[in-house]
PDB file of C-alpha atoms in Angstrom:
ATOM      1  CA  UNK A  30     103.711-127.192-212.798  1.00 52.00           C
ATOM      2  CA  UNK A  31     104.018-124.871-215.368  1.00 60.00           C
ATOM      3  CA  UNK A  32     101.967-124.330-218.027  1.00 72.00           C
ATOM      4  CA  UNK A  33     100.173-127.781-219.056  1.00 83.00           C
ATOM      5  CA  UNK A  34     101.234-131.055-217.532  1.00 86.00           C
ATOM      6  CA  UNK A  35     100.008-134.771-218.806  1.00 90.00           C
ATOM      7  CA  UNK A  36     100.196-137.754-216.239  1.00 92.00           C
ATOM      8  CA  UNK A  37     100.602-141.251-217.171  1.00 94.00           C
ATOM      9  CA  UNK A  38     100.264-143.879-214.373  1.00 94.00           C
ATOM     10  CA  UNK A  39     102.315-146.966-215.629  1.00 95.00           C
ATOM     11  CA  UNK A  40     102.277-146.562-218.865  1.00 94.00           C
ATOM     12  CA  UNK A  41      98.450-145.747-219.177  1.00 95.00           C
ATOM     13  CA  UNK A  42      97.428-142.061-219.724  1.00 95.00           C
ATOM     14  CA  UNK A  43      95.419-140.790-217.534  1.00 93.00           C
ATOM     15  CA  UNK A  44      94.540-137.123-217.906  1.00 91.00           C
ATOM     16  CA  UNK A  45      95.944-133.172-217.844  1.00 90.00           C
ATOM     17  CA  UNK A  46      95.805-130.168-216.089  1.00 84.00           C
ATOM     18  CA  UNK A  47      96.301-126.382-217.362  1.00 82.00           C
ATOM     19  CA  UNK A  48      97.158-123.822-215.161  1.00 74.00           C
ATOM     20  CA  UNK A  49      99.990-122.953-213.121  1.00 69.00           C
ATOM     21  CA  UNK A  50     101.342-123.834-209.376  1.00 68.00           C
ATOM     22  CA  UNK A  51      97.684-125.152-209.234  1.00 72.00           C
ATOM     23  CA  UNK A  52      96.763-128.479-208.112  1.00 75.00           C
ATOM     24  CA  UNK A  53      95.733-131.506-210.394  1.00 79.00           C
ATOM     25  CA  UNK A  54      92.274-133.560-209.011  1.00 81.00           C
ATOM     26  CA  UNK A  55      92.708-137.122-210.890  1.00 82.00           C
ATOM     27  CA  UNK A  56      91.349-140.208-210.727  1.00 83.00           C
ATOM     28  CA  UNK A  57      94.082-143.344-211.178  1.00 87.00           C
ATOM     29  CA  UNK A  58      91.900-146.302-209.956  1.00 86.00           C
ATOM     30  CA  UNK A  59      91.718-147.846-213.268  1.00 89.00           C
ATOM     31  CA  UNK A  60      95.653-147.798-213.581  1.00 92.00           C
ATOM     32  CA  UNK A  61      97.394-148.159-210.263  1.00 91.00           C
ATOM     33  CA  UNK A  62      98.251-151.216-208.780  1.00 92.00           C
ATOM     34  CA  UNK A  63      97.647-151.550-205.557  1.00 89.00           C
ATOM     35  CA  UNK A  64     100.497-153.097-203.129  1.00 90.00           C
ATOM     36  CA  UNK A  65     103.236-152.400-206.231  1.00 92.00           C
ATOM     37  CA  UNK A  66     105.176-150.048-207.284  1.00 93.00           C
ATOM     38  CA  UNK A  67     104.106-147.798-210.023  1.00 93.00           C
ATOM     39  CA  UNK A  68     105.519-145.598-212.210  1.00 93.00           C
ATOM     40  CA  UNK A  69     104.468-142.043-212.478  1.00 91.00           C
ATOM     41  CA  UNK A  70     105.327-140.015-215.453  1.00 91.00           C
ATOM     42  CA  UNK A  71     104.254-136.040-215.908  1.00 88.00           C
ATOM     43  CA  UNK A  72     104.857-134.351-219.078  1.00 87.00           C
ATOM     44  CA  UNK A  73     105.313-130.368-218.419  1.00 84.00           C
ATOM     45  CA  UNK A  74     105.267-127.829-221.011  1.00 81.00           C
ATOM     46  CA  UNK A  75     104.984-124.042-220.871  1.00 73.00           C
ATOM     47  CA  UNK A  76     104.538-122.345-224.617  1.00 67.00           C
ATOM     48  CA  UNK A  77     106.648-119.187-225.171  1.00 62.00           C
ATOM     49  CA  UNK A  78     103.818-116.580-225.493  1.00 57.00           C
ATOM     50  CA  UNK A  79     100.930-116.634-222.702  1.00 51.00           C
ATOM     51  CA  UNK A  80      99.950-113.611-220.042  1.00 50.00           C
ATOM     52  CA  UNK A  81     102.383-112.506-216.764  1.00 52.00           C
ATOM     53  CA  UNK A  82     100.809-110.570-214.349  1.00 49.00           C
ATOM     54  CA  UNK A  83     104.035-109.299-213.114  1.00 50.00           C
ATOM     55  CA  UNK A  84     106.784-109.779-216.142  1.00 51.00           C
ATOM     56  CA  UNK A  85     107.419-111.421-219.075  1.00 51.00           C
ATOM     57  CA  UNK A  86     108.788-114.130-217.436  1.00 51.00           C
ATOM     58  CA  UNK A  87     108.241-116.453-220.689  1.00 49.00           C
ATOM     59  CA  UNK A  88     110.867-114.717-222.509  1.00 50.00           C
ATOM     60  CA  UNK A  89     113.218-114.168-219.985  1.00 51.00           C
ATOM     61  CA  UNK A  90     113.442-118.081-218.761  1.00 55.00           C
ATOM     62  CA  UNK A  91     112.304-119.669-221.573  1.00 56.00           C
ATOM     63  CA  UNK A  92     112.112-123.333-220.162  1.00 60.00           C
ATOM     64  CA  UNK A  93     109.251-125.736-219.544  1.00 63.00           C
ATOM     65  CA  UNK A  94     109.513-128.103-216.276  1.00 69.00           C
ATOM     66  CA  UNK A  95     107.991-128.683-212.664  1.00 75.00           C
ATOM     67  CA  UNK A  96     109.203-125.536-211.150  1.00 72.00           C
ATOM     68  CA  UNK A  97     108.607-126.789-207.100  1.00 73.00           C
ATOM     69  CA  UNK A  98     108.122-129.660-205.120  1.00 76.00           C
ATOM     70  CA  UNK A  99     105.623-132.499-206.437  1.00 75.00           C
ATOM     71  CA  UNK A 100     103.536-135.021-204.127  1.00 77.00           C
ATOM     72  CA  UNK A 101     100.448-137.365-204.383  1.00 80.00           C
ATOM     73  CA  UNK A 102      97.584-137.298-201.760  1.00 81.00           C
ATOM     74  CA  UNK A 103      95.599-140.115-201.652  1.00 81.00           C
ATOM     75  CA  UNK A 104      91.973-139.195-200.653  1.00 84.00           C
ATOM     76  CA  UNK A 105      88.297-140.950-201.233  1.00 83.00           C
ATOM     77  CA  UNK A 106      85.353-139.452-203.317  1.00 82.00           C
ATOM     78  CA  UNK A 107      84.326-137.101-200.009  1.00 87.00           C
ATOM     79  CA  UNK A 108      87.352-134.376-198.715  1.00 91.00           C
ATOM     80  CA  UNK A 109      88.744-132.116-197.658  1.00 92.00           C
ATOM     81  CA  UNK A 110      90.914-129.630-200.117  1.00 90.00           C
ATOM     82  CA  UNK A 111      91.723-126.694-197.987  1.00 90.00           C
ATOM     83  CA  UNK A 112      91.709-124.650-194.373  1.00 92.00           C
ATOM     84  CA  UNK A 113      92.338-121.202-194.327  1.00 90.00           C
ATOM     85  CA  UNK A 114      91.435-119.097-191.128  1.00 92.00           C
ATOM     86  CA  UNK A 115      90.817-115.650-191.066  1.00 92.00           C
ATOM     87  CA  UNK A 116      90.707-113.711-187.472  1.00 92.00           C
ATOM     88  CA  UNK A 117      88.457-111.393-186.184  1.00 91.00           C
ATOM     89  CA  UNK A 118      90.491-110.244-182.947  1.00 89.00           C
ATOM     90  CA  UNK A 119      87.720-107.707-181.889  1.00 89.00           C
ATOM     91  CA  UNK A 120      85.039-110.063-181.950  1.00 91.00           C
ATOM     92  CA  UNK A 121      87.601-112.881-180.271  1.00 92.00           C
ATOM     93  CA  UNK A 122      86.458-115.474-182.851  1.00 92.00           C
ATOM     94  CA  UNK A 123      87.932-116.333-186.277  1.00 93.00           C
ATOM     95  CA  UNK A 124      85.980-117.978-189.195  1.00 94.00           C
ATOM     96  CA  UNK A 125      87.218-121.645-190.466  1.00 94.00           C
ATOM     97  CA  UNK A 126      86.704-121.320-194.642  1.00 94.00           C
ATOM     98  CA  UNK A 127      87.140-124.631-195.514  1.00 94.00           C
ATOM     99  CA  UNK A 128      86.567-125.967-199.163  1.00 92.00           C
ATOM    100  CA  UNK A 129      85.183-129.900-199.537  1.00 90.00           C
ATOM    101  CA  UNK A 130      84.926-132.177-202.358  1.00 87.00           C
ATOM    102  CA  UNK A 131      81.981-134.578-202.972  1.00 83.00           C
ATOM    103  CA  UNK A 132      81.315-136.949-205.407  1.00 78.00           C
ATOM    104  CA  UNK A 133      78.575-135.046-208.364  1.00 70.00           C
ATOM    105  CA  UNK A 134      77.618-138.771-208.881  1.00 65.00           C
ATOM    106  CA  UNK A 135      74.764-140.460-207.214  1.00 56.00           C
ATOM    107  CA  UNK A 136      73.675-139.052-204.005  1.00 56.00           C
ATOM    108  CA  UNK A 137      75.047-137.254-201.547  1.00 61.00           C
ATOM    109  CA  UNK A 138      73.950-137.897-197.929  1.00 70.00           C
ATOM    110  CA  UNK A 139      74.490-135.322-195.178  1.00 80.00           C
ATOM    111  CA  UNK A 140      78.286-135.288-193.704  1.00 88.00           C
ATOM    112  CA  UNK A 141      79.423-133.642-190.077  1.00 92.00           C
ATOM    113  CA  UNK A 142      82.268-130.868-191.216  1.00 94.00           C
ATOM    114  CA  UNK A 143      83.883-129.983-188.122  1.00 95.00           C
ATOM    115  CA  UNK A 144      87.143-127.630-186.789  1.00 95.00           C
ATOM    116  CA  UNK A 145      89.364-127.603-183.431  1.00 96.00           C
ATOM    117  CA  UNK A 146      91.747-124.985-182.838  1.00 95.00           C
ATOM    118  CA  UNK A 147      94.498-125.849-180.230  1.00 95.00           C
ATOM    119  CA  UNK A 148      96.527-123.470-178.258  1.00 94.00           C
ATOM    120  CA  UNK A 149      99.886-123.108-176.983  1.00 93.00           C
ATOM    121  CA  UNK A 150      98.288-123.033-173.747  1.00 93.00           C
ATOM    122  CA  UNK A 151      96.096-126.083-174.029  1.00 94.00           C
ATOM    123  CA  UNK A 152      92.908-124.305-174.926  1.00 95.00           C
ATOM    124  CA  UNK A 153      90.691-126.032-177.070  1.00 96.00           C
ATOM    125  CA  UNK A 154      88.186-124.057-179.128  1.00 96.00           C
ATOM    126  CA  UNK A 155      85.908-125.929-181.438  1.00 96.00           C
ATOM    127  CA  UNK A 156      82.599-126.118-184.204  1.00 96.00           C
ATOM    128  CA  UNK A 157      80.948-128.047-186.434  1.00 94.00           C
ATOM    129  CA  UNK A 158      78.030-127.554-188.746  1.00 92.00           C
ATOM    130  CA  UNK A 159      76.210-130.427-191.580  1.00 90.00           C
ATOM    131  CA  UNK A 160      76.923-130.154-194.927  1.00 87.00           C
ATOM    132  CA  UNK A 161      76.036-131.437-198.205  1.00 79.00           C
ATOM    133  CA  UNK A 162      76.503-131.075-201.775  1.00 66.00           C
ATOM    134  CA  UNK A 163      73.409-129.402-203.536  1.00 65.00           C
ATOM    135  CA  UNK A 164      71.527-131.514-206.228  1.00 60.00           C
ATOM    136  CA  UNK A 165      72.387-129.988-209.655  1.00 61.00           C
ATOM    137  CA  UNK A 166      75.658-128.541-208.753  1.00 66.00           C
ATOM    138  CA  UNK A 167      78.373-128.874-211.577  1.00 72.00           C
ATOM    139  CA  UNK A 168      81.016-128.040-209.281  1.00 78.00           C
ATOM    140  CA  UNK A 169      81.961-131.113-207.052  1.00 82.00           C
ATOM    141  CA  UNK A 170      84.209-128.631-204.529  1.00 86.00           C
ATOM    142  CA  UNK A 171      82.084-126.354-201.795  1.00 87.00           C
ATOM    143  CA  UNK A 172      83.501-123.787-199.561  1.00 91.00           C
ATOM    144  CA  UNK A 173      82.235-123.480-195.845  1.00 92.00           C
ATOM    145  CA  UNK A 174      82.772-120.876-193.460  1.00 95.00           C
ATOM    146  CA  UNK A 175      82.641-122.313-189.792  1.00 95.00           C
ATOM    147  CA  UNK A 176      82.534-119.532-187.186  1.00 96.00           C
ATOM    148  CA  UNK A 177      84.758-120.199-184.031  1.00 95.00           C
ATOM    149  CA  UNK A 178      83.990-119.007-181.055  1.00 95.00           C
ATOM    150  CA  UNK A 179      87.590-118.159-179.027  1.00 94.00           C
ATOM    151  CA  UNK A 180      87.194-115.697-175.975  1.00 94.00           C
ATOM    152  CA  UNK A 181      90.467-115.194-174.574  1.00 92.00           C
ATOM    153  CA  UNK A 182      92.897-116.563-176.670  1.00 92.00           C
ATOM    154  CA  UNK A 183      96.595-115.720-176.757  1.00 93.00           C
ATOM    155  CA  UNK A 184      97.179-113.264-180.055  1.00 91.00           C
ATOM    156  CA  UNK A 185     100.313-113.424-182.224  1.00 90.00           C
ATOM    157  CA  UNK A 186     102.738-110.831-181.530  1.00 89.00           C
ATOM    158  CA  UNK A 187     106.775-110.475-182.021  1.00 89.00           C
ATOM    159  CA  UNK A 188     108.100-110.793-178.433  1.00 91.00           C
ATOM    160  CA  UNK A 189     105.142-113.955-177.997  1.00 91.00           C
ATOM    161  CA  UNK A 190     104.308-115.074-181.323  1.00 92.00           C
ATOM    162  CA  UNK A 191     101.894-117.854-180.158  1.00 93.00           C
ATOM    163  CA  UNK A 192     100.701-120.539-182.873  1.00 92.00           C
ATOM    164  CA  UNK A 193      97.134-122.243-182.874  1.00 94.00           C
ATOM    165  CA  UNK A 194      96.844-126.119-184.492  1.00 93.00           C
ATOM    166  CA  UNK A 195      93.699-126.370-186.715  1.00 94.00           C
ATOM    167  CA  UNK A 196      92.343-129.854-187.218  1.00 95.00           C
ATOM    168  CA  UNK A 197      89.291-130.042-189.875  1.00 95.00           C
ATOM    169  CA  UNK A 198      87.267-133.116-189.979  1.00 95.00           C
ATOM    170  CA  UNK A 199      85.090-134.728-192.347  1.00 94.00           C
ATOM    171  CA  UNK A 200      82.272-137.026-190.440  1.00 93.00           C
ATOM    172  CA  UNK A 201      79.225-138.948-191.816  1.00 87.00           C
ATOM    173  CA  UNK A 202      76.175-139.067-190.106  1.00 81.00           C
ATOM    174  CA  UNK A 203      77.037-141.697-187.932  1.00 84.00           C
ATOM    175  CA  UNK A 204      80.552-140.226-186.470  1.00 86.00           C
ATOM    176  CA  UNK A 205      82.405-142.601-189.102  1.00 91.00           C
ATOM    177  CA  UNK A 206      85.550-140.752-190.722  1.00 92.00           C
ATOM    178  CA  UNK A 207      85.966-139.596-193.817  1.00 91.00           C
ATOM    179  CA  UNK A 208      88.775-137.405-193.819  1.00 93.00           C
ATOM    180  CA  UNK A 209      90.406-134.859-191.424  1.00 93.00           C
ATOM    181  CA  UNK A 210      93.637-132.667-192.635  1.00 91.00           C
ATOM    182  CA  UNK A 211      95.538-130.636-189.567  1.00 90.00           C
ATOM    183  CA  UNK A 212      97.050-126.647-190.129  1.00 84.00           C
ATOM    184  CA  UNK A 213     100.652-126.551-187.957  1.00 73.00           C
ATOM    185  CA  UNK A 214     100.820-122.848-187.806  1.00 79.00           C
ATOM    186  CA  UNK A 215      98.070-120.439-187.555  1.00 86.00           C
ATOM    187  CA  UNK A 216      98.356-117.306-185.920  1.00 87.00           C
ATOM    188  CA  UNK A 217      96.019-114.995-184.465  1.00 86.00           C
ATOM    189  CA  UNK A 218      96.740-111.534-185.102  1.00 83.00           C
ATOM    190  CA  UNK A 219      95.229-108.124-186.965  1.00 77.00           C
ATOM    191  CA  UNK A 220      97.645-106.128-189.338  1.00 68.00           C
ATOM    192  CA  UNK A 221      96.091-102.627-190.381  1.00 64.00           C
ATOM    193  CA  UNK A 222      98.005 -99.833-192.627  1.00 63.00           C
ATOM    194  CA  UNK A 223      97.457 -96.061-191.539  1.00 60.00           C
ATOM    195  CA  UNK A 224      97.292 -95.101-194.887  1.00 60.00           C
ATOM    196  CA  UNK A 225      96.259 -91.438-193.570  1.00 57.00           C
ATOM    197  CA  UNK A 226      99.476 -91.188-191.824  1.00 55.00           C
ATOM    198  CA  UNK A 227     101.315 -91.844-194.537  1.00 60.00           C
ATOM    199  CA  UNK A 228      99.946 -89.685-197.227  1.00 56.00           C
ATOM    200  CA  UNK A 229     100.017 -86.767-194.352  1.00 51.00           C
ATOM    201  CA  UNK A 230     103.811 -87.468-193.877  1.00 55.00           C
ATOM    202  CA  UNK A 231     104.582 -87.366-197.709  1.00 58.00           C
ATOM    203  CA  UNK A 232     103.127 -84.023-197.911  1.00 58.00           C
ATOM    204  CA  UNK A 233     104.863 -82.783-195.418  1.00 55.00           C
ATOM    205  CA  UNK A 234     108.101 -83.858-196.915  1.00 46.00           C
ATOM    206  CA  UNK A 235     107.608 -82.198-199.823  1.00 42.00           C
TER     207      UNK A 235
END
């Protein structure tokens, strides 16, 4: 949504968000109903001045309005916000960065994060590691890097462009769920730029 958006859950407001093609964390307890249907309404606006980083797009469109596809994910105080992996091909591991939510309130007991990467050949390469929210922190959302081991797994390339299946899960101490989100599509690949090459080739040009 573009630039400020205001959400009203049946009527009731029920907070706002600033910043673009960025998520909106809200709480809507106090005014859903559950087992009904309820009505969702999201005021966007986008002012005409404000900062591009690539043009003055405010000027040239000049309209307010959600820009791309809007849905609601229903989660609990604990979960999980994001995967992202990032290979390392030459050590034949990649590192799981995963970003959690916990509640700031009240305390906040140990949880199991864990990761599974699946491959097109059946291999199943996996980690966890406990984590917990630090007392004092104002910022409910922690990101976690979980190393995965993967010896011999089959690398992305053009003529075999094999995909992996992340699942991330969110345990408590005793094994009981909290959440678990699953990544379709990740490769495994390296991508470097011979800068060197380059510069060496405009010279010669010239």
């Amino acid at each position: 949504m573009d630039d400020s958006a205001k959400v009203w859950i049946n009527g009731q407001y029920v907070g706002e968000h600033t910043l673009a093609q960025a998520p909106l964390l809200q709480d809507i307890s106090a005014a859903a109903k559950p087992g009904q249907e309820n009505d969702i309404t999201v005021k966007v606006t986008d002012p005409p001045g404000g900062t591009s980083f690539f043009m003055d797009t405010h000027s040239l469109i000049g309209v307010s309005g959600i820009w791309r596809s809007v849905w609601i994910e229903a989660t609990g105080e604990s979960f999980i916000s994001d995967v992202y992996m990032v290979p390392d091909i030459d050590h034949s591991r990649a590192t799981a960065r995963v970003t959690v939510h916990f509640p700031k309130k009240g305390t906040n007991p140990k949880s199991v994060l864990s990761v599974k990467a699946t491959g097109p050949d059946g291999r199943v390469y996996e980690t966890s590691k406990s984590v917990r929210l630090k007392t004092g922190m104002t910022d409910p959302f922690m990101t976690v890097d979980l190393e995965v081991a993967m010896p011999g797994a089959m690398l992305w390339d053009l003529d075999d462009p094999n995909l992996y299946q992340v699942e991330a899960s969110l345990t408590d101490r005793d094994e009981k769920p909290i959440d678990r989100v699953t990544v379709s599509y990740t490769p495994l690949r390296a991508h470097e730029t011979e800068a060197d090459l380059v510069c060496r080739l405009l010279v010669e040009k010239k």
